[in-house]
Amino acid sequence: MRAHPVLHPTRVEVPEHGHASASLSLVLTGAFRERRSEATRDCGPLDVLFKPPGLPHASATGAWATRTITLSLDPSTLPAELAGARRAIQTTGGPVATGLLEVARTLADASEDPVCGAVVDSVLAELVRHARAGRAEVAEERSTAPERMADAARRLARGASVRSAAEVAGMHPVSFARAFQRRSGLTPSVYRRRRLVARAAAAIPGAEGRLAAVAHDVGFADQAHMTRAFRAETGLPPGAYRSLVAELFRGA
């Protein structure tokens, strides 16, 4: 395993290519769009992206520099479900992001690549669980209205209440919560918090001392609310996250 911070410059397009090793990346700042055989997906702060060996993909960054922590993984060390995967796995926040932030903290403190085998093993086990749930989500979508659920998810991500999102989906809040959890593996409340924290992570590194303003702009009740949610999702308070990014990319 090799872990390293990667700075992706603004407005750069990388043509389709593949890698001999599997890779696992955590986005810290910025965003990029990646085109794969199965989909084109946007990737932003606190998104985790696993790509199996040889997966063809192309990417493009936008107006902001993108900073990631990327791990190159020996395919022979991967769980069978990941070593044999033919698609990328993308998720936001939660235990996977928290584990990779632990790797990042070790990297920031060490002069050599960190030895974080147990942490990475835990992250990969969580990705296996996510991959298995993803297959169930595909089956679930065949029997629901994915467009309305997607609209409801977007509303939650902007900070709307569960009741408001349920109205968009045309469902009773209780039925909506059950259907949403079957599809995503998360309750609507956890999904809402996770997306708000991701939006906060996008703004925090450049916010200097204005964390209260970030909390307000993102949709939290106040700075204390943002701090509790941020710590729950990443294991770090917002200020420590900002310091970690600065240390990893000092001079970049």
PDB file of C-alpha atoms in Angstrom:
ATOM      1  CA  MET A   1       0.000   0.000   0.000  1.00  0.00           C
ATOM      2  CA  ARG A   2       1.195   3.511  -0.805  1.00  0.00           C
ATOM      3  CA  ALA A   3      -0.636   6.625   0.397  1.00  0.00           C
ATOM      4  CA  HIS A   4       0.070  10.103  -0.923  1.00  0.00           C
ATOM      5  CA  PRO A   5      -1.582  13.533  -1.208  1.00  0.00           C
ATOM      6  CA  VAL A   6      -2.376  14.512  -4.787  1.00  0.00           C
ATOM      7  CA  LEU A   7      -3.017  18.038  -6.069  1.00  0.00           C
ATOM      8  CA  HIS A   8      -5.111  18.166  -9.251  1.00  0.00           C
ATOM      9  CA  PRO A   9      -4.772  21.586 -10.991  1.00  0.00           C
ATOM     10  CA  THR A  10      -7.776  23.554 -12.205  1.00  0.00           C
ATOM     11  CA  ARG A  11      -9.378  22.953 -15.584  1.00  0.00           C
ATOM     12  CA  VAL A  12      -7.382  19.895 -16.548  1.00  0.00           C
ATOM     13  CA  GLU A  13      -8.800  17.065 -18.647  1.00  0.00           C
ATOM     14  CA  VAL A  14      -7.211  13.636 -18.381  1.00  0.00           C
ATOM     15  CA  PRO A  15      -8.071  11.284 -21.283  1.00  0.00           C
ATOM     16  CA  GLU A  16      -9.301   7.765 -20.677  1.00  0.00           C
ATOM     17  CA  HIS A  17      -6.767   5.498 -19.038  1.00  0.00           C
ATOM     18  CA  GLY A  18      -6.473   2.710 -16.473  1.00  0.00           C
ATOM     19  CA  HIS A  19      -4.116   1.676 -13.669  1.00  0.00           C
ATOM     20  CA  ALA A  20      -2.486  -1.655 -12.913  1.00  0.00           C
ATOM     21  CA  SER A  21      -3.195  -1.176  -9.193  1.00  0.00           C
ATOM     22  CA  ALA A  22      -6.505  -0.607  -7.478  1.00  0.00           C
ATOM     23  CA  SER A  23      -6.898   2.889  -6.041  1.00  0.00           C
ATOM     24  CA  LEU A  24      -8.798   4.403  -3.153  1.00  0.00           C
ATOM     25  CA  SER A  25      -9.172   8.181  -3.000  1.00  0.00           C
ATOM     26  CA  LEU A  26     -10.700  10.626  -0.533  1.00  0.00           C
ATOM     27  CA  VAL A  27     -11.500  14.090  -1.883  1.00  0.00           C
ATOM     28  CA  LEU A  28     -10.507  16.821   0.585  1.00  0.00           C
ATOM     29  CA  THR A  29     -11.147  19.999  -1.427  1.00  0.00           C
ATOM     30  CA  GLY A  30     -12.425  20.934  -4.860  1.00  0.00           C
ATOM     31  CA  ALA A  31     -14.298  18.683  -7.239  1.00  0.00           C
ATOM     32  CA  PHE A  32     -13.901  16.789 -10.477  1.00  0.00           C
ATOM     33  CA  ARG A  33     -16.047  14.874 -12.937  1.00  0.00           C
ATOM     34  CA  GLU A  34     -15.095  11.324 -13.804  1.00  0.00           C
ATOM     35  CA  ARG A  35     -16.371   9.370 -16.787  1.00  0.00           C
ATOM     36  CA  ARG A  36     -16.377   5.593 -16.433  1.00  0.00           C
ATOM     37  CA  SER A  37     -17.906   2.845 -18.509  1.00  0.00           C
ATOM     38  CA  GLU A  38     -20.964   2.625 -16.260  1.00  0.00           C
ATOM     39  CA  ALA A  39     -21.593   6.305 -15.510  1.00  0.00           C
ATOM     40  CA  THR A  40     -20.333   9.860 -15.330  1.00  0.00           C
ATOM     41  CA  ARG A  41     -20.139  11.011 -11.725  1.00  0.00           C
ATOM     42  CA  ASP A  42     -19.246  14.216  -9.923  1.00  0.00           C
ATOM     43  CA  CYS A  43     -16.830  13.799  -7.011  1.00  0.00           C
ATOM     44  CA  GLY A  44     -16.511  16.399  -4.244  1.00  0.00           C
ATOM     45  CA  PRO A  45     -15.293  16.819  -0.656  1.00  0.00           C
ATOM     46  CA  LEU A  46     -15.600  13.734   1.569  1.00  0.00           C
ATOM     47  CA  ASP A  47     -16.418  11.556  -1.434  1.00  0.00           C
ATOM     48  CA  VAL A  48     -14.535   8.256  -1.402  1.00  0.00           C
ATOM     49  CA  LEU A  49     -13.820   6.575  -4.720  1.00  0.00           C
ATOM     50  CA  PHE A  50     -12.578   3.005  -5.156  1.00  0.00           C
ATOM     51  CA  LYS A  51     -11.487   1.893  -8.611  1.00  0.00           C
ATOM     52  CA  PRO A  52     -10.535  -1.720  -9.328  1.00  0.00           C
ATOM     53  CA  PRO A  53      -7.415  -2.511 -11.359  1.00  0.00           C
ATOM     54  CA  GLY A  54      -7.628  -1.658 -15.043  1.00  0.00           C
ATOM     55  CA  LEU A  55     -10.907   0.269 -14.894  1.00  0.00           C
ATOM     56  CA  PRO A  56     -10.998   2.701 -17.863  1.00  0.00           C
ATOM     57  CA  HIS A  57     -11.833   6.242 -16.769  1.00  0.00           C
ATOM     58  CA  ALA A  58     -11.344   9.863 -17.791  1.00  0.00           C
ATOM     59  CA  SER A  59     -11.584  12.935 -15.579  1.00  0.00           C
ATOM     60  CA  ALA A  60     -11.809  16.711 -15.665  1.00  0.00           C
ATOM     61  CA  THR A  61     -11.349  19.291 -12.912  1.00  0.00           C
ATOM     62  CA  GLY A  62     -13.232  22.586 -12.746  1.00  0.00           C
ATOM     63  CA  ALA A  63     -12.482  26.074 -11.477  1.00  0.00           C
ATOM     64  CA  TRP A  64     -11.076  24.912  -8.140  1.00  0.00           C
ATOM     65  CA  ALA A  65      -7.946  22.896  -7.432  1.00  0.00           C
ATOM     66  CA  THR A  66      -8.795  19.437  -6.148  1.00  0.00           C
ATOM     67  CA  ARG A  67      -6.868  17.829  -3.319  1.00  0.00           C
ATOM     68  CA  THR A  68      -7.131  14.145  -2.573  1.00  0.00           C
ATOM     69  CA  ILE A  69      -5.515  11.487  -0.447  1.00  0.00           C
ATOM     70  CA  THR A  70      -4.973   8.506  -2.750  1.00  0.00           C
ATOM     71  CA  LEU A  71      -3.948   4.978  -1.841  1.00  0.00           C
ATOM     72  CA  SER A  72      -2.508   2.590  -4.424  1.00  0.00           C
ATOM     73  CA  LEU A  73      -3.453  -0.957  -3.429  1.00  0.00           C
ATOM     74  CA  ASP A  74      -1.953  -4.259  -4.481  1.00  0.00           C
ATOM     75  CA  PRO A  75      -4.822  -6.206  -6.130  1.00  0.00           C
ATOM     76  CA  SER A  76      -3.626  -9.409  -4.474  1.00  0.00           C
ATOM     77  CA  THR A  77      -4.371  -7.940  -1.033  1.00  0.00           C
ATOM     78  CA  LEU A  78      -7.969  -6.938  -1.812  1.00  0.00           C
ATOM     79  CA  PRO A  79     -11.087  -8.787  -0.646  1.00  0.00           C
ATOM     80  CA  ALA A  80     -12.452 -10.967  -3.441  1.00  0.00           C
ATOM     81  CA  GLU A  81     -15.493  -8.717  -3.975  1.00  0.00           C
ATOM     82  CA  LEU A  82     -13.233  -5.745  -4.672  1.00  0.00           C
ATOM     83  CA  ALA A  83     -10.470  -7.540  -6.568  1.00  0.00           C
ATOM     84  CA  GLY A  84     -13.082  -8.887  -8.985  1.00  0.00           C
ATOM     85  CA  ALA A  85     -15.113  -5.681  -9.245  1.00  0.00           C
ATOM     86  CA  ARG A  86     -15.797  -4.287 -12.687  1.00  0.00           C
ATOM     87  CA  ARG A  87     -17.261  -0.995 -11.532  1.00  0.00           C
ATOM     88  CA  ALA A  88     -16.102   1.823  -9.317  1.00  0.00           C
ATOM     89  CA  ILE A  89     -17.597   2.287  -5.865  1.00  0.00           C
ATOM     90  CA  GLN A  90     -18.359   5.829  -4.733  1.00  0.00           C
ATOM     91  CA  THR A  91     -19.690   6.879  -1.351  1.00  0.00           C
ATOM     92  CA  THR A  92     -19.703   9.985   0.830  1.00  0.00           C
ATOM     93  CA  GLY A  93     -18.531  10.423   4.410  1.00  0.00           C
ATOM     94  CA  GLY A  94     -19.175   7.861   7.114  1.00  0.00           C
ATOM     95  CA  PRO A  95     -16.754   5.155   8.287  1.00  0.00           C
ATOM     96  CA  VAL A  96     -14.881   4.982   4.972  1.00  0.00           C
ATOM     97  CA  ALA A  97     -14.051   8.698   4.949  1.00  0.00           C
ATOM     98  CA  THR A  98     -13.228   8.646   8.666  1.00  0.00           C
ATOM     99  CA  GLY A  99     -10.754   5.790   8.142  1.00  0.00           C
ATOM    100  CA  LEU A 100      -9.040   7.557   5.257  1.00  0.00           C
ATOM    101  CA  LEU A 101      -8.794  10.757   7.276  1.00  0.00           C
ATOM    102  CA  GLU A 102      -6.984   8.719   9.921  1.00  0.00           C
ATOM    103  CA  VAL A 103      -4.547   7.622   7.228  1.00  0.00           C
ATOM    104  CA  ALA A 104      -4.214  11.267   6.173  1.00  0.00           C
ATOM    105  CA  ARG A 105      -3.440  12.372   9.741  1.00  0.00           C
ATOM    106  CA  THR A 106      -0.711   9.751   9.953  1.00  0.00           C
ATOM    107  CA  LEU A 107       0.676  10.861   6.615  1.00  0.00           C
ATOM    108  CA  ALA A 108       0.762  14.489   7.771  1.00  0.00           C
ATOM    109  CA  ASP A 109       2.739  13.514  10.894  1.00  0.00           C
ATOM    110  CA  ALA A 110       5.211  11.119   9.258  1.00  0.00           C
ATOM    111  CA  SER A 111       8.162  11.564   6.942  1.00  0.00           C
ATOM    112  CA  GLU A 112       7.425   8.223   5.257  1.00  0.00           C
ATOM    113  CA  ASP A 113       4.307   6.490   4.029  1.00  0.00           C
ATOM    114  CA  PRO A 114       2.111   5.526   6.994  1.00  0.00           C
ATOM    115  CA  VAL A 115       1.669   1.952   8.114  1.00  0.00           C
ATOM    116  CA  CYS A 116      -2.096   1.883   8.514  1.00  0.00           C
ATOM    117  CA  GLY A 117      -2.883  -1.671   7.466  1.00  0.00           C
ATOM    118  CA  ALA A 118      -5.583  -2.279  10.081  1.00  0.00           C
ATOM    119  CA  VAL A 119      -7.342   0.978   9.218  1.00  0.00           C
ATOM    120  CA  VAL A 120      -7.244   0.259   5.492  1.00  0.00           C
ATOM    121  CA  ASP A 121      -8.529  -3.282   6.067  1.00  0.00           C
ATOM    122  CA  SER A 122     -11.477  -1.788   7.968  1.00  0.00           C
ATOM    123  CA  VAL A 123     -12.128   0.685   5.144  1.00  0.00           C
ATOM    124  CA  LEU A 124     -12.071  -2.092   2.539  1.00  0.00           C
ATOM    125  CA  ALA A 125     -14.465  -4.210   4.614  1.00  0.00           C
ATOM    126  CA  GLU A 126     -16.870  -1.261   4.723  1.00  0.00           C
ATOM    127  CA  LEU A 127     -16.579  -0.872   0.946  1.00  0.00           C
ATOM    128  CA  VAL A 128     -17.446  -4.558   0.512  1.00  0.00           C
ATOM    129  CA  ARG A 129     -20.576  -3.962   2.590  1.00  0.00           C
ATOM    130  CA  HIS A 130     -21.377  -0.927   0.451  1.00  0.00           C
ATOM    131  CA  ALA A 131     -20.891  -2.922  -2.765  1.00  0.00           C
ATOM    132  CA  ARG A 132     -23.261  -5.638  -1.554  1.00  0.00           C
ATOM    133  CA  ALA A 133     -25.856  -3.024  -0.610  1.00  0.00           C
ATOM    134  CA  GLY A 134     -25.420  -1.441  -4.026  1.00  0.00           C
ATOM    135  CA  ARG A 135     -26.607  -4.612  -5.719  1.00  0.00           C
ATOM    136  CA  ALA A 136     -29.693  -4.547  -3.520  1.00  0.00           C
ATOM    137  CA  GLU A 137     -30.275  -0.897  -4.418  1.00  0.00           C
ATOM    138  CA  VAL A 138     -30.426  -1.768  -8.126  1.00  0.00           C
ATOM    139  CA  ALA A 139     -33.174  -4.306  -7.467  1.00  0.00           C
ATOM    140  CA  GLU A 140     -35.030  -1.814  -5.274  1.00  0.00           C
ATOM    141  CA  GLU A 141     -35.016   0.866  -7.963  1.00  0.00           C
ATOM    142  CA  ARG A 142     -36.927  -1.390 -10.329  1.00  0.00           C
ATOM    143  CA  SER A 143     -39.944  -1.271  -8.033  1.00  0.00           C
ATOM    144  CA  THR A 144     -39.876   2.428  -7.044  1.00  0.00           C
ATOM    145  CA  ALA A 145     -39.940   5.804  -8.764  1.00  0.00           C
ATOM    146  CA  PRO A 146     -36.216   6.639  -8.832  1.00  0.00           C
ATOM    147  CA  GLU A 147     -36.752  10.122 -10.311  1.00  0.00           C
ATOM    148  CA  ARG A 148     -38.896  11.279  -7.398  1.00  0.00           C
ATOM    149  CA  MET A 149     -36.602   9.657  -4.850  1.00  0.00           C
ATOM    150  CA  ALA A 150     -33.626  11.354  -6.492  1.00  0.00           C
ATOM    151  CA  ASP A 151     -35.411  14.702  -6.254  1.00  0.00           C
ATOM    152  CA  ALA A 152     -36.126  14.025  -2.591  1.00  0.00           C
ATOM    153  CA  ALA A 153     -32.464  13.148  -1.987  1.00  0.00           C
ATOM    154  CA  ARG A 154     -31.350  16.397  -3.608  1.00  0.00           C
ATOM    155  CA  ARG A 155     -33.699  18.317  -1.350  1.00  0.00           C
ATOM    156  CA  LEU A 156     -32.299  16.561   1.732  1.00  0.00           C
ATOM    157  CA  ALA A 157     -28.765  17.385   0.584  1.00  0.00           C
ATOM    158  CA  ARG A 158     -29.690  21.076   0.573  1.00  0.00           C
ATOM    159  CA  GLY A 159     -30.878  20.827   4.180  1.00  0.00           C
ATOM    160  CA  ALA A 160     -34.614  20.286   3.742  1.00  0.00           C
ATOM    161  CA  SER A 161     -36.563  18.414   6.400  1.00  0.00           C
ATOM    162  CA  VAL A 162     -37.445  14.747   6.031  1.00  0.00           C
ATOM    163  CA  ARG A 163     -41.135  15.714   5.854  1.00  0.00           C
ATOM    164  CA  SER A 164     -40.449  18.119   2.990  1.00  0.00           C
ATOM    165  CA  ALA A 165     -38.428  15.493   1.118  1.00  0.00           C
ATOM    166  CA  ALA A 166     -41.211  12.948   1.640  1.00  0.00           C
ATOM    167  CA  GLU A 167     -43.672  15.352   0.037  1.00  0.00           C
ATOM    168  CA  VAL A 168     -41.433  15.592  -3.023  1.00  0.00           C
ATOM    169  CA  ALA A 169     -41.383  11.785  -3.212  1.00  0.00           C
ATOM    170  CA  GLY A 170     -45.172  11.697  -2.816  1.00  0.00           C
ATOM    171  CA  MET A 171     -44.974   9.475   0.257  1.00  0.00           C
ATOM    172  CA  HIS A 172     -45.851   9.516   3.937  1.00  0.00           C
ATOM    173  CA  PRO A 173     -42.716  10.427   5.955  1.00  0.00           C
ATOM    174  CA  VAL A 174     -42.565   6.999   7.622  1.00  0.00           C
ATOM    175  CA  SER A 175     -42.918   5.136   4.322  1.00  0.00           C
ATOM    176  CA  PHE A 176     -40.434   7.491   2.713  1.00  0.00           C
ATOM    177  CA  ALA A 177     -37.873   6.903   5.471  1.00  0.00           C
ATOM    178  CA  ARG A 178     -38.157   3.124   5.072  1.00  0.00           C
ATOM    179  CA  ALA A 179     -37.908   3.267   1.275  1.00  0.00           C
ATOM    180  CA  PHE A 180     -35.007   5.700   1.407  1.00  0.00           C
ATOM    181  CA  GLN A 181     -33.057   3.501   3.797  1.00  0.00           C
ATOM    182  CA  ARG A 182     -33.673   0.417   1.642  1.00  0.00           C
ATOM    183  CA  ARG A 183     -32.303   2.275  -1.371  1.00  0.00           C
ATOM    184  CA  SER A 184     -29.316   4.002   0.197  1.00  0.00           C
ATOM    185  CA  GLY A 185     -28.523   2.112   3.372  1.00  0.00           C
ATOM    186  CA  LEU A 186     -28.898   5.393   5.282  1.00  0.00           C
ATOM    187  CA  THR A 187     -31.785   7.004   7.103  1.00  0.00           C
ATOM    188  CA  PRO A 188     -32.866  10.315   5.548  1.00  0.00           C
ATOM    189  CA  SER A 189     -31.558  12.185   8.602  1.00  0.00           C
ATOM    190  CA  VAL A 190     -28.086  10.622   8.360  1.00  0.00           C
ATOM    191  CA  TYR A 191     -27.982  11.215   4.613  1.00  0.00           C
ATOM    192  CA  ARG A 192     -28.961  14.874   5.149  1.00  0.00           C
ATOM    193  CA  ARG A 193     -26.259  15.342   7.784  1.00  0.00           C
ATOM    194  CA  ARG A 194     -23.650  13.622   5.623  1.00  0.00           C
ATOM    195  CA  ARG A 195     -24.331  15.850   2.642  1.00  0.00           C
ATOM    196  CA  LEU A 196     -24.353  19.031   4.732  1.00  0.00           C
ATOM    197  CA  VAL A 197     -20.993  18.039   6.232  1.00  0.00           C
ATOM    198  CA  ALA A 198     -19.632  17.431   2.718  1.00  0.00           C
ATOM    199  CA  ARG A 199     -20.731  20.928   1.711  1.00  0.00           C
ATOM    200  CA  ALA A 200     -19.067  22.325   4.822  1.00  0.00           C
ATOM    201  CA  ALA A 201     -15.851  20.443   4.000  1.00  0.00           C
ATOM    202  CA  ALA A 202     -15.815  22.163   0.605  1.00  0.00           C
ATOM    203  CA  ALA A 203     -15.849  25.608   2.237  1.00  0.00           C
ATOM    204  CA  ILE A 204     -13.856  25.145   5.450  1.00  0.00           C
ATOM    205  CA  PRO A 205     -10.258  25.016   4.076  1.00  0.00           C
ATOM    206  CA  GLY A 206     -10.577  28.520   2.596  1.00  0.00           C
ATOM    207  CA  ALA A 207     -12.779  30.029   5.289  1.00  0.00           C
ATOM    208  CA  GLU A 208      -9.977  31.274   7.558  1.00  0.00           C
ATOM    209  CA  GLY A 209     -11.749  32.174  10.838  1.00  0.00           C
ATOM    210  CA  ARG A 210     -15.268  32.380   9.462  1.00  0.00           C
ATOM    211  CA  LEU A 211     -16.611  28.991  10.509  1.00  0.00           C
ATOM    212  CA  ALA A 212     -19.837  30.486  11.839  1.00  0.00           C
ATOM    213  CA  ALA A 213     -20.492  31.938   8.386  1.00  0.00           C
ATOM    214  CA  VAL A 214     -19.800  28.551   6.786  1.00  0.00           C
ATOM    215  CA  ALA A 215     -22.298  26.911   9.143  1.00  0.00           C
ATOM    216  CA  HIS A 216     -24.950  29.453   8.200  1.00  0.00           C
ATOM    217  CA  ASP A 217     -24.282  29.261   4.454  1.00  0.00           C
ATOM    218  CA  VAL A 218     -24.331  25.460   4.388  1.00  0.00           C
ATOM    219  CA  GLY A 219     -27.589  25.124   6.298  1.00  0.00           C
ATOM    220  CA  PHE A 220     -26.667  24.265   9.878  1.00  0.00           C
ATOM    221  CA  ALA A 221     -28.476  25.944  12.775  1.00  0.00           C
ATOM    222  CA  ASP A 222     -25.197  27.395  14.083  1.00  0.00           C
ATOM    223  CA  GLN A 223     -21.468  26.693  14.341  1.00  0.00           C
ATOM    224  CA  ALA A 224     -21.903  24.315  17.288  1.00  0.00           C
ATOM    225  CA  HIS A 225     -24.383  22.247  15.259  1.00  0.00           C
ATOM    226  CA  MET A 226     -21.914  22.068  12.367  1.00  0.00           C
ATOM    227  CA  THR A 227     -19.073  21.076  14.690  1.00  0.00           C
ATOM    228  CA  ARG A 228     -21.076  18.203  16.209  1.00  0.00           C
ATOM    229  CA  ALA A 229     -22.137  16.918  12.793  1.00  0.00           C
ATOM    230  CA  PHE A 230     -18.654  17.314  11.317  1.00  0.00           C
ATOM    231  CA  ARG A 231     -17.030  15.416  14.161  1.00  0.00           C
ATOM    232  CA  ALA A 232     -19.651  12.656  13.920  1.00  0.00           C
ATOM    233  CA  GLU A 233     -18.977  12.173  10.201  1.00  0.00           C
ATOM    234  CA  THR A 234     -15.201  12.628  10.050  1.00  0.00           C
ATOM    235  CA  GLY A 235     -13.842  12.169  13.569  1.00  0.00           C
ATOM    236  CA  LEU A 236     -12.467  15.735  13.368  1.00  0.00           C
ATOM    237  CA  PRO A 237     -13.816  19.173  14.306  1.00  0.00           C
ATOM    238  CA  PRO A 238     -13.902  21.651  11.379  1.00  0.00           C
ATOM    239  CA  GLY A 239     -10.801  23.555  12.507  1.00  0.00           C
ATOM    240  CA  ALA A 240      -8.715  20.369  12.699  1.00  0.00           C
ATOM    241  CA  TYR A 241      -9.890  19.368   9.214  1.00  0.00           C
ATOM    242  CA  ARG A 242      -8.746  22.731   7.862  1.00  0.00           C
ATOM    243  CA  SER A 243      -5.353  22.361   9.589  1.00  0.00           C
ATOM    244  CA  LEU A 244      -4.928  18.822   8.228  1.00  0.00           C
ATOM    245  CA  VAL A 245      -5.507  19.914   4.634  1.00  0.00           C
ATOM    246  CA  ALA A 246      -3.094  22.815   5.077  1.00  0.00           C
ATOM    247  CA  GLU A 247      -0.388  20.534   6.508  1.00  0.00           C
ATOM    248  CA  LEU A 248      -0.738  17.874   3.822  1.00  0.00           C
ATOM    249  CA  PHE A 249      -0.427  20.414   1.012  1.00  0.00           C
ATOM    250  CA  ARG A 250       1.926  22.898   2.578  1.00  0.00           C
ATOM    251  CA  GLY A 251       3.828  24.647  -0.206  1.00  0.00           C
ATOM    252  CA  ALA A 252       1.687  23.091  -2.944  1.00  0.00           C
TER     253      ALA A 252
END
